[in-house]
Amino acid sequence: MSIDGSFSGKLSRRWIEPAALSLLAGIALGSSFGLGGDAAILTKAATVPSAPQAPQPKREISGAMAQAWGLLGTDSPEAWKLTRGSHDVLVAVIDTGCDVRHPDLVDNMWKNLGEIGLDETGRDKAANGIDDDRNGYVDDVNGWNFAADSNDLEDHHGHGTHIAGIIGASGASKLSGVAPNVSLMILKYYDPDLTRQNPLGATVKSIYYAVKMGAKIINYSGGGIHPSQIEFEAYRYAARHGVLVIAAAGNEKSDSDRHAYFPADYDLSNILSVTAIDPRGRVLATSNWGERTVDIAAPGEDILSTLPGDSYGEMTGTSQATAFATGVAVLLKANRSDLATPEELIEHLMATGETSGQLQGKARSRAVLNSYRALAIYGEDVNAAGVVAENEEEIDPSSYTLPTR
């Protein structure tokens, strides 16, 4: 099993200009600046993520806006005029852990209310070594480490922290995510420092934990080319409980219609499959595509986000694109009570994306994720201001349909 099969995240811990980061935080804070039963049945590939690449040399970036191309390309600053999300929306990030004390993430960490405060003897529940809420996990304040079966969520890879930041960095310090207000539940399924682990089993346990503890969105950037029955059942369990799953289309450089990638391609109505594009709107050479199996595209090249140790850097891949889609789903959950089910959210995200000819044959929606359009468009014809759009060319709306899986 792997993160996006082979972990295509290109990690750059290069120095980021403080002035540029300050501008990005200003945007986030409202500045007017410019703008798989039985594990033996079917198992995933045993491949594990490679170690993060060495820090890349500093290269010239044409200002803060270039570094924030993903946010700008999805019209997220415009969307923040309608909502910045809500801490009532709980997202489970199943990944490599997270730097839960990062200054741009700490305010958005989920807190298990059953494991905070004082116990009956006056001890801090967060560190008393007792399963205070009796959910089967001791001191699971911000989530659980299913790779090592502990409450240590430290990210020894960097991937999980990067994904968490794209979804919901608060902007309190230097950088904002798509949904600056959100609650992030950290579920660790893989640790590069462990010699013995079961990523598939950890993933399955993470899914059941997320549902049990109330997450309504699961972000999952892992995957592989082999399906798993026990993983499928876990995601179907999530579907029965109304949990939206946003999954990476994968970085196998292949057509998912012919060579499926899981969990993105499980035939479940609660899973949104996301591929990655570059700033020019082209699907990345490393990314999977599929007219029937991939749902939508989102920014995924050289995405700036949080990294462990209060740092920042860029990564590339469908993992990053997936996190963008999760962030927009958070904004919708916070602002659009009319979109209650995973199926409604998925249909709406695809229908309100920005159509691109470059995505013909690459994704069902043929569209790029758009934060503002997702919030502003109500039904077929009414926008957020209550304006009814006229069908001036008398085009039959029924002539436009999304390919089915």
Short mmCIF file of C-alpha atoms in Angstrom, two decimals:
data_model
loop_
_atom_site.label_atom_id
_atom_site.label_comp_id
_atom_site.label_asym_id
_atom_site.label_seq_id
_atom_site.Cartn_x
_atom_site.Cartn_y
_atom_site.Cartn_z
CA MET A 1 0.00 0.00 0.00
CA SER A 2 1.16 3.47 -0.65
CA ILE A 3 0.31 7.10 -0.47
CA ASP A 4 -0.97 7.71 -4.00
CA GLY A 5 0.60 4.39 -4.96
CA SER A 6 4.17 5.61 -5.13
CA PHE A 7 3.96 8.84 -3.14
CA SER A 8 4.53 11.38 -5.84
CA GLY A 9 4.61 14.30 -3.47
CA LYS A 10 7.60 16.41 -4.41
CA LEU A 11 8.62 17.91 -1.09
CA SER A 12 10.49 21.18 -0.94
CA ARG A 13 11.47 22.53 2.43
CA ARG A 14 12.91 25.54 0.73
CA TRP A 15 12.91 28.86 2.49
CA ILE A 16 9.71 30.80 1.82
CA GLU A 17 9.91 34.56 1.79
CA PRO A 18 8.33 35.88 5.03
CA ALA A 19 6.78 38.82 3.20
CA ALA A 20 5.06 36.47 0.79
CA LEU A 21 3.70 34.33 3.60
CA SER A 22 2.42 37.43 5.37
CA LEU A 23 0.50 38.40 2.25
CA LEU A 24 -1.04 34.93 2.09
CA ALA A 25 -2.12 35.21 5.70
CA GLY A 26 -3.59 38.60 4.88
CA ILE A 27 -5.74 37.05 2.18
CA ALA A 28 -6.95 34.43 4.64
CA LEU A 29 -7.83 37.00 7.28
CA GLY A 30 -9.90 39.12 4.94
CA SER A 31 -7.37 41.51 3.44
CA SER A 32 -8.39 43.40 0.34
CA PHE A 33 -5.13 42.33 -1.32
CA GLY A 34 -5.65 41.95 -5.02
CA LEU A 35 -7.72 40.27 -5.54
CA GLY A 36 -9.60 -3.69 2.24
CA GLY A 37 -13.84 -9.60 6.16
CA ASP A 38 -10.42 -11.23 5.79
CA ALA A 39 -7.15 -9.50 4.98
CA ALA A 40 -6.13 -12.54 2.93
CA ILE A 41 -8.94 -12.03 0.41
CA LEU A 42 -7.62 -8.97 -1.40
CA THR A 43 -4.79 -6.75 -0.33
CA LYS A 44 -3.25 -3.57 -1.63
CA ALA A 45 0.24 -3.37 -3.05
CA ALA A 46 2.91 -3.65 -0.40
CA THR A 47 4.74 -0.58 -1.70
CA VAL A 48 5.32 2.08 0.94
CA PRO A 49 5.99 5.78 0.47
CA SER A 50 9.51 6.78 -0.28
CA ALA A 51 11.34 9.10 2.08
CA PRO A 52 10.79 12.81 1.49
CA GLN A 53 13.21 14.28 -0.99
CA ALA A 54 16.05 16.45 0.21
CA PRO A 55 15.30 20.17 0.51
CA GLN A 56 15.17 21.82 -2.87
CA PRO A 57 17.29 24.93 -3.51
CA LYS A 58 15.49 28.23 -3.22
CA ARG A 59 14.13 29.40 -6.54
CA GLU A 60 12.62 32.70 -7.51
CA ILE A 61 8.87 33.02 -7.06
CA SER A 62 7.03 35.97 -8.53
CA GLY A 63 5.40 37.10 -5.33
CA ALA A 64 2.85 35.65 -2.94
CA MET A 65 0.23 35.18 -5.59
CA ALA A 66 2.34 32.67 -7.50
CA GLN A 67 2.81 30.66 -4.34
CA ALA A 68 -0.95 30.70 -3.69
CA TRP A 69 -1.99 29.70 -7.20
CA GLY A 70 -4.09 26.83 -5.93
CA LEU A 71 -6.18 29.05 -3.68
CA LEU A 72 -6.56 31.69 -6.37
CA GLY A 73 -7.21 29.18 -9.12
CA THR A 74 -10.17 27.80 -7.19
CA ASP A 75 -11.49 31.29 -6.30
CA SER A 76 -11.17 30.51 -2.60
CA PRO A 77 -10.61 34.15 -1.49
CA GLU A 78 -13.93 35.02 -3.15
CA ALA A 79 -15.58 32.07 -1.42
CA TRP A 80 -14.39 33.36 1.96
CA LYS A 81 -16.67 36.36 1.48
CA LEU A 82 -19.53 33.88 1.86
CA THR A 83 -18.04 31.54 4.47
CA ARG A 84 -14.70 30.59 5.94
CA GLY A 85 -15.98 27.23 7.10
CA SER A 86 -16.94 26.15 10.60
CA HIS A 87 -15.36 24.28 13.48
CA ASP A 88 -18.59 22.27 13.57
CA VAL A 89 -17.45 20.51 10.39
CA LEU A 90 -15.25 17.57 11.37
CA VAL A 91 -12.80 16.16 8.81
CA ALA A 92 -10.84 12.97 9.38
CA VAL A 93 -7.42 13.21 7.73
CA ILE A 94 -6.14 9.65 7.28
CA ASP A 95 -2.47 10.10 6.51
CA THR A 96 1.04 10.08 8.03
CA GLY A 97 0.11 12.06 11.13
CA CYS A 98 0.37 15.78 11.67
CA ASP A 99 2.29 18.46 13.51
CA VAL A 100 -0.68 19.25 15.75
CA ARG A 101 1.19 22.17 17.33
CA HIS A 102 1.99 23.94 14.06
CA PRO A 103 0.98 27.61 14.53
CA ASP A 104 -1.24 27.52 11.43
CA LEU A 105 -2.92 24.24 12.45
CA VAL A 106 -3.18 24.15 16.23
CA ASP A 107 -6.38 26.20 16.38
CA ASN A 108 -8.13 23.82 14.00
CA MET A 109 -7.25 20.55 15.67
CA TRP A 110 -10.26 18.51 16.70
CA LYS A 111 -10.53 17.94 20.43
CA ASN A 112 -12.19 14.82 21.75
CA LEU A 113 -14.34 16.31 24.50
CA GLY A 114 -14.30 13.02 26.38
CA GLU A 115 -10.53 13.26 26.78
CA ILE A 116 -10.05 16.87 27.89
CA GLY A 117 -10.56 18.57 31.23
CA LEU A 118 -9.97 17.01 34.64
CA ASP A 119 -10.93 13.52 35.75
CA GLU A 120 -12.53 12.74 39.11
CA THR A 121 -9.12 12.73 40.81
CA GLY A 122 -8.14 16.12 39.40
CA ARG A 123 -5.77 14.79 36.73
CA ASP A 124 -5.67 16.05 33.18
CA LYS A 125 -7.73 13.63 31.08
CA ALA A 126 -5.52 14.28 28.09
CA ALA A 127 -2.53 12.64 29.80
CA ASN A 128 -3.90 10.46 32.59
CA GLY A 129 -3.42 7.16 30.76
CA ILE A 130 -7.12 6.34 31.04
CA ASP A 131 -9.74 5.77 28.34
CA ASP A 132 -12.00 8.40 29.86
CA ASP A 133 -14.66 8.31 27.14
CA ARG A 134 -14.53 4.50 26.91
CA ASN A 135 -14.24 4.43 23.15
CA GLY A 136 -11.38 1.92 23.26
CA TYR A 137 -8.55 4.44 22.86
CA VAL A 138 -6.52 6.03 25.64
CA ASP A 139 -5.97 9.81 25.59
CA ASP A 140 -7.05 10.17 21.96
CA VAL A 141 -7.33 13.94 22.21
CA ASN A 142 -6.76 14.87 18.54
CA GLY A 143 -7.12 11.45 16.95
CA TRP A 144 -5.19 8.17 16.95
CA ASN A 145 -2.05 6.59 15.55
CA PHE A 146 -3.23 3.31 14.04
CA ALA A 147 0.22 2.57 12.64
CA ALA A 148 1.71 2.25 16.13
CA ASP A 149 -1.51 1.91 18.17
CA SER A 150 -0.86 5.00 20.27
CA ASN A 151 -1.94 8.60 20.66
CA ASP A 152 1.36 9.89 19.26
CA LEU A 153 0.39 11.72 16.07
CA GLU A 154 3.85 13.08 15.19
CA ASP A 155 4.37 13.26 11.44
CA HIS A 156 7.72 11.68 10.52
CA HIS A 157 7.08 12.07 6.82
CA GLY A 158 5.56 15.51 6.23
CA HIS A 159 2.76 14.41 3.92
CA GLY A 160 -0.01 14.45 6.51
CA THR A 161 0.89 17.90 7.81
CA HIS A 162 0.96 19.23 4.25
CA ILE A 163 -2.50 17.80 3.49
CA ALA A 164 -3.95 19.15 6.74
CA GLY A 165 -2.68 22.62 5.86
CA ILE A 166 -4.25 22.66 2.41
CA ILE A 167 -7.58 21.67 3.89
CA GLY A 168 -7.59 23.90 6.90
CA ALA A 169 -4.58 25.98 7.87
CA SER A 170 -6.05 28.81 9.92
CA GLY A 171 -3.91 31.69 8.69
CA ALA A 172 -3.18 32.60 12.31
CA SER A 173 0.54 32.73 11.57
CA LYS A 174 1.49 32.76 7.88
CA LEU A 175 -0.69 30.60 5.69
CA SER A 176 -4.34 29.70 5.12
CA GLY A 177 -5.96 26.58 3.78
CA VAL A 178 -9.13 26.38 1.71
CA ALA A 179 -11.28 26.25 4.86
CA PRO A 180 -9.64 28.44 7.54
CA ASN A 181 -12.30 27.32 10.03
CA VAL A 182 -12.61 23.55 10.42
CA SER A 183 -11.95 20.74 12.89
CA LEU A 184 -9.24 18.30 11.80
CA MET A 185 -9.21 14.78 13.25
CA ILE A 186 -5.77 13.24 12.72
CA LEU A 187 -5.69 9.51 12.00
CA LYS A 188 -2.25 8.10 11.29
CA TYR A 189 -2.12 4.99 9.13
CA TYR A 190 1.55 4.99 8.06
CA ASP A 191 4.90 5.88 9.62
CA PRO A 192 8.12 5.62 7.59
CA ASP A 193 10.08 5.07 10.81
CA LEU A 194 8.29 1.82 11.69
CA THR A 195 9.72 -1.42 10.34
CA ARG A 196 6.62 -3.52 11.04
CA GLN A 197 3.19 -2.12 10.26
CA ASN A 198 -0.01 -2.89 8.41
CA PRO A 199 -1.13 0.19 6.44
CA LEU A 200 -4.25 -1.50 5.10
CA GLY A 201 -5.39 -2.62 8.54
CA ALA A 202 -4.58 0.82 9.94
CA THR A 203 -6.61 2.45 7.18
CA VAL A 204 -9.65 0.28 7.88
CA LYS A 205 -9.48 0.97 11.60
CA SER A 206 -9.13 4.68 10.88
CA ILE A 207 -12.31 4.68 8.82
CA TYR A 208 -14.37 3.00 11.53
CA TYR A 209 -12.92 5.36 14.16
CA ALA A 210 -13.73 8.41 12.04
CA VAL A 211 -17.35 7.35 11.62
CA LYS A 212 -17.73 6.39 15.28
CA MET A 213 -16.35 9.72 16.49
CA GLY A 214 -18.54 11.84 14.25
CA ALA A 215 -16.49 12.84 11.20
CA LYS A 216 -18.63 13.80 8.22
CA ILE A 217 -15.79 14.01 5.69
CA ILE A 218 -12.83 11.65 5.26
CA ASN A 219 -9.78 12.82 3.31
CA TYR A 220 -7.73 9.90 2.05
CA SER A 221 -4.67 10.32 -0.16
CA GLY A 222 -3.47 6.74 -0.05
CA GLY A 223 -4.28 3.96 -2.40
CA GLY A 224 -3.14 1.22 -4.73
CA ILE A 225 -4.07 -0.81 -7.79
CA HIS A 226 -5.48 -3.79 -5.88
CA PRO A 227 -8.92 -3.64 -4.24
CA SER A 228 -9.53 -4.80 -0.69
CA GLN A 229 -12.80 -6.31 0.47
CA ILE A 230 -12.34 -5.21 4.08
CA GLU A 231 -11.52 -1.67 2.98
CA PHE A 232 -14.53 -1.62 0.67
CA GLU A 233 -16.77 -2.70 3.53
CA ALA A 234 -15.35 0.05 5.73
CA TYR A 235 -16.09 2.72 3.15
CA ARG A 236 -19.55 1.25 2.59
CA TYR A 237 -20.08 1.51 6.36
CA ALA A 238 -19.11 5.18 6.08
CA ALA A 239 -21.60 5.61 3.25
CA ARG A 240 -24.40 4.18 5.36
CA HIS A 241 -23.58 6.80 8.00
CA GLY A 242 -23.61 9.70 5.56
CA VAL A 243 -19.84 10.25 5.47
CA LEU A 244 -18.32 11.82 2.35
CA VAL A 245 -15.00 10.29 1.27
CA ILE A 246 -12.65 12.35 -0.90
CA ALA A 247 -9.93 10.20 -2.41
CA ALA A 248 -6.87 10.72 -4.60
CA ALA A 249 -7.21 9.45 -8.17
CA GLY A 250 -3.61 8.27 -7.86
CA ASN A 251 -0.26 8.98 -9.48
CA GLU A 252 0.18 5.91 -11.66
CA LYS A 253 0.19 7.86 -14.96
CA SER A 254 -2.70 5.72 -16.16
CA ASP A 255 -6.29 5.68 -17.34
CA SER A 256 -8.35 4.60 -14.34
CA ASP A 257 -11.16 3.50 -16.64
CA ARG A 258 -8.85 0.70 -17.75
CA HIS A 259 -6.62 0.28 -14.70
CA ALA A 260 -8.58 0.98 -11.54
CA TYR A 261 -7.09 2.65 -8.48
CA PHE A 262 -8.51 2.14 -4.99
CA PRO A 263 -10.21 3.41 -2.90
CA ALA A 264 -11.00 6.16 -5.43
CA ASP A 265 -12.56 3.68 -7.86
CA TYR A 266 -14.71 1.64 -5.51
CA ASP A 267 -18.28 1.64 -6.82
CA LEU A 268 -19.65 3.60 -3.89
CA SER A 269 -21.76 6.73 -4.19
CA ASN A 270 -20.04 8.54 -1.29
CA ILE A 271 -16.54 8.62 -2.86
CA LEU A 272 -15.28 11.61 -4.87
CA SER A 273 -12.19 10.85 -6.99
CA VAL A 274 -9.87 13.82 -7.63
CA THR A 275 -7.09 14.22 -10.18
CA ALA A 276 -4.46 16.97 -10.24
CA ILE A 277 -3.76 19.84 -12.63
CA ASP A 278 -0.97 22.36 -13.07
CA PRO A 279 -1.42 26.17 -13.19
CA ARG A 280 -2.22 25.95 -16.90
CA GLY A 281 -5.11 23.58 -16.23
CA ARG A 282 -3.40 20.48 -17.61
CA VAL A 283 -3.66 17.13 -15.87
CA LEU A 284 -0.24 16.32 -14.41
CA ALA A 285 1.81 13.79 -16.33
CA THR A 286 2.00 11.67 -13.18
CA SER A 287 -1.73 11.79 -12.40
CA ASN A 288 -4.37 9.20 -13.17
CA TRP A 289 -7.34 10.23 -15.27
CA GLY A 290 -10.60 8.63 -16.36
CA GLU A 291 -13.76 9.83 -18.07
CA ARG A 292 -15.88 7.39 -16.06
CA THR A 293 -13.87 6.88 -12.88
CA VAL A 294 -12.33 10.27 -12.03
CA ASP A 295 -14.83 12.90 -10.95
CA ILE A 296 -13.12 16.28 -10.93
CA ALA A 297 -9.74 18.03 -11.13
CA ALA A 298 -8.07 20.40 -8.65
CA PRO A 299 -4.68 22.13 -8.21
CA GLY A 300 -1.89 19.68 -7.49
CA GLU A 301 1.45 21.04 -8.71
CA ASP A 302 3.93 22.83 -6.41
CA ILE A 303 1.33 23.48 -3.73
CA LEU A 304 2.56 25.50 -0.77
CA SER A 305 1.39 24.27 2.64
CA THR A 306 2.41 23.51 6.20
CA LEU A 307 5.19 21.08 7.15
CA PRO A 308 6.34 19.68 10.51
CA GLY A 309 8.48 21.90 12.69
CA ASP A 310 6.56 25.13 12.10
CA SER A 311 7.77 25.16 8.51
CA TYR A 312 6.30 25.41 5.02
CA GLY A 313 7.04 23.91 1.63
CA GLU A 314 5.68 22.64 -1.66
CA MET A 315 4.47 19.22 -2.70
CA THR A 316 2.95 17.87 -5.91
CA GLY A 317 0.40 15.15 -6.60
CA THR A 318 -3.22 14.06 -6.52
CA SER A 319 -2.92 14.06 -2.73
CA GLN A 320 -2.76 17.84 -2.82
CA ALA A 321 -5.67 18.06 -5.26
CA THR A 322 -7.73 15.85 -2.97
CA ALA A 323 -7.13 18.19 -0.05
CA PHE A 324 -8.40 21.15 -2.09
CA ALA A 325 -11.64 19.28 -2.77
CA THR A 326 -11.99 18.43 0.91
CA GLY A 327 -11.56 22.08 1.82
CA VAL A 328 -14.35 23.12 -0.53
CA ALA A 329 -16.57 20.36 0.87
CA VAL A 330 -16.01 21.88 4.32
CA LEU A 331 -17.13 25.29 3.06
CA LEU A 332 -20.26 23.69 1.63
CA LYS A 333 -21.06 21.77 4.81
CA ALA A 334 -20.73 25.02 6.75
CA ASN A 335 -22.84 27.12 4.42
CA ARG A 336 -25.24 24.95 2.45
CA SER A 337 -27.69 23.00 4.58
CA ASP A 338 -29.52 22.04 1.39
CA LEU A 339 -26.63 19.73 0.50
CA ALA A 340 -26.98 17.12 3.22
CA THR A 341 -25.79 13.84 1.73
CA PRO A 342 -22.46 12.78 0.23
CA GLU A 343 -24.21 12.20 -3.08
CA GLU A 344 -25.64 15.73 -3.12
CA LEU A 345 -22.26 17.22 -2.26
CA ILE A 346 -20.46 15.24 -4.96
CA GLU A 347 -23.00 16.09 -7.64
CA HIS A 348 -22.88 19.77 -6.68
CA LEU A 349 -19.07 19.95 -6.66
CA MET A 350 -18.94 18.45 -10.15
CA ALA A 351 -21.79 20.54 -11.53
CA THR A 352 -20.33 23.83 -10.26
CA GLY A 353 -16.74 23.25 -11.36
CA GLU A 354 -15.26 25.33 -14.14
CA THR A 355 -15.55 23.36 -17.37
CA SER A 356 -12.31 22.92 -19.30
CA GLY A 357 -11.66 21.46 -22.71
CA GLN A 358 -8.37 20.12 -21.39
CA LEU A 359 -10.33 17.75 -19.16
CA GLN A 360 -12.31 16.18 -21.98
CA GLY A 361 -11.90 12.45 -21.52
CA LYS A 362 -10.00 13.02 -18.26
CA ALA A 363 -12.82 13.42 -15.70
CA ARG A 364 -16.56 12.83 -15.53
CA SER A 365 -17.34 16.47 -14.85
CA ARG A 366 -14.74 17.77 -17.32
CA ALA A 367 -14.31 20.50 -14.73
CA VAL A 368 -11.89 22.10 -12.30
CA LEU A 369 -12.98 22.53 -8.69
CA ASN A 370 -14.19 26.07 -7.92
CA SER A 371 -14.81 27.18 -4.33
CA TYR A 372 -16.82 30.29 -5.09
CA ARG A 373 -19.07 28.72 -7.73
CA ALA A 374 -19.76 25.80 -5.39
CA LEU A 375 -21.06 28.20 -2.75
CA ALA A 376 -22.72 30.73 -5.02
CA ILE A 377 -24.71 28.48 -7.33
CA TYR A 378 -28.01 27.17 -6.00
CA GLY A 379 -29.71 24.45 -7.98
CA GLU A 380 -29.59 24.86 -11.75
CA ASP A 381 -30.36 28.52 -12.18
CA VAL A 382 -30.17 30.57 -8.95
CA ASN A 383 -27.03 32.15 -7.51
CA ALA A 384 -26.24 33.25 -3.95
CA ALA A 385 -27.79 36.66 -4.55
CA GLY A 386 -31.08 35.05 -5.58
CA VAL A 387 -30.66 36.00 -9.24
CA VAL A 388 -32.27 33.64 -11.74
CA ALA A 389 -30.05 32.95 -14.74
CA GLU A 390 -31.83 33.14 -18.08
CA ASN A 391 -31.28 30.41 -20.66
CA GLU A 392 -30.78 32.98 -23.41
CA GLU A 393 -29.75 30.54 -26.11
CA GLU A 394 -32.68 28.22 -25.42
CA ILE A 395 -30.35 25.28 -24.87
CA ASP A 396 -32.00 22.20 -23.47
CA PRO A 397 -30.37 21.63 -20.03
CA SER A 398 -31.12 17.92 -20.31
CA SER A 399 -28.63 17.71 -23.17
CA TYR A 400 -25.82 18.14 -20.66
CA THR A 401 -25.23 15.03 -18.61
CA LEU A 402 -22.35 13.65 -16.61
CA PRO A 403 -20.95 10.28 -17.69
CA THR A 404 -21.81 7.55 -15.20
CA ARG A 405 -19.30 5.22 -13.63
#
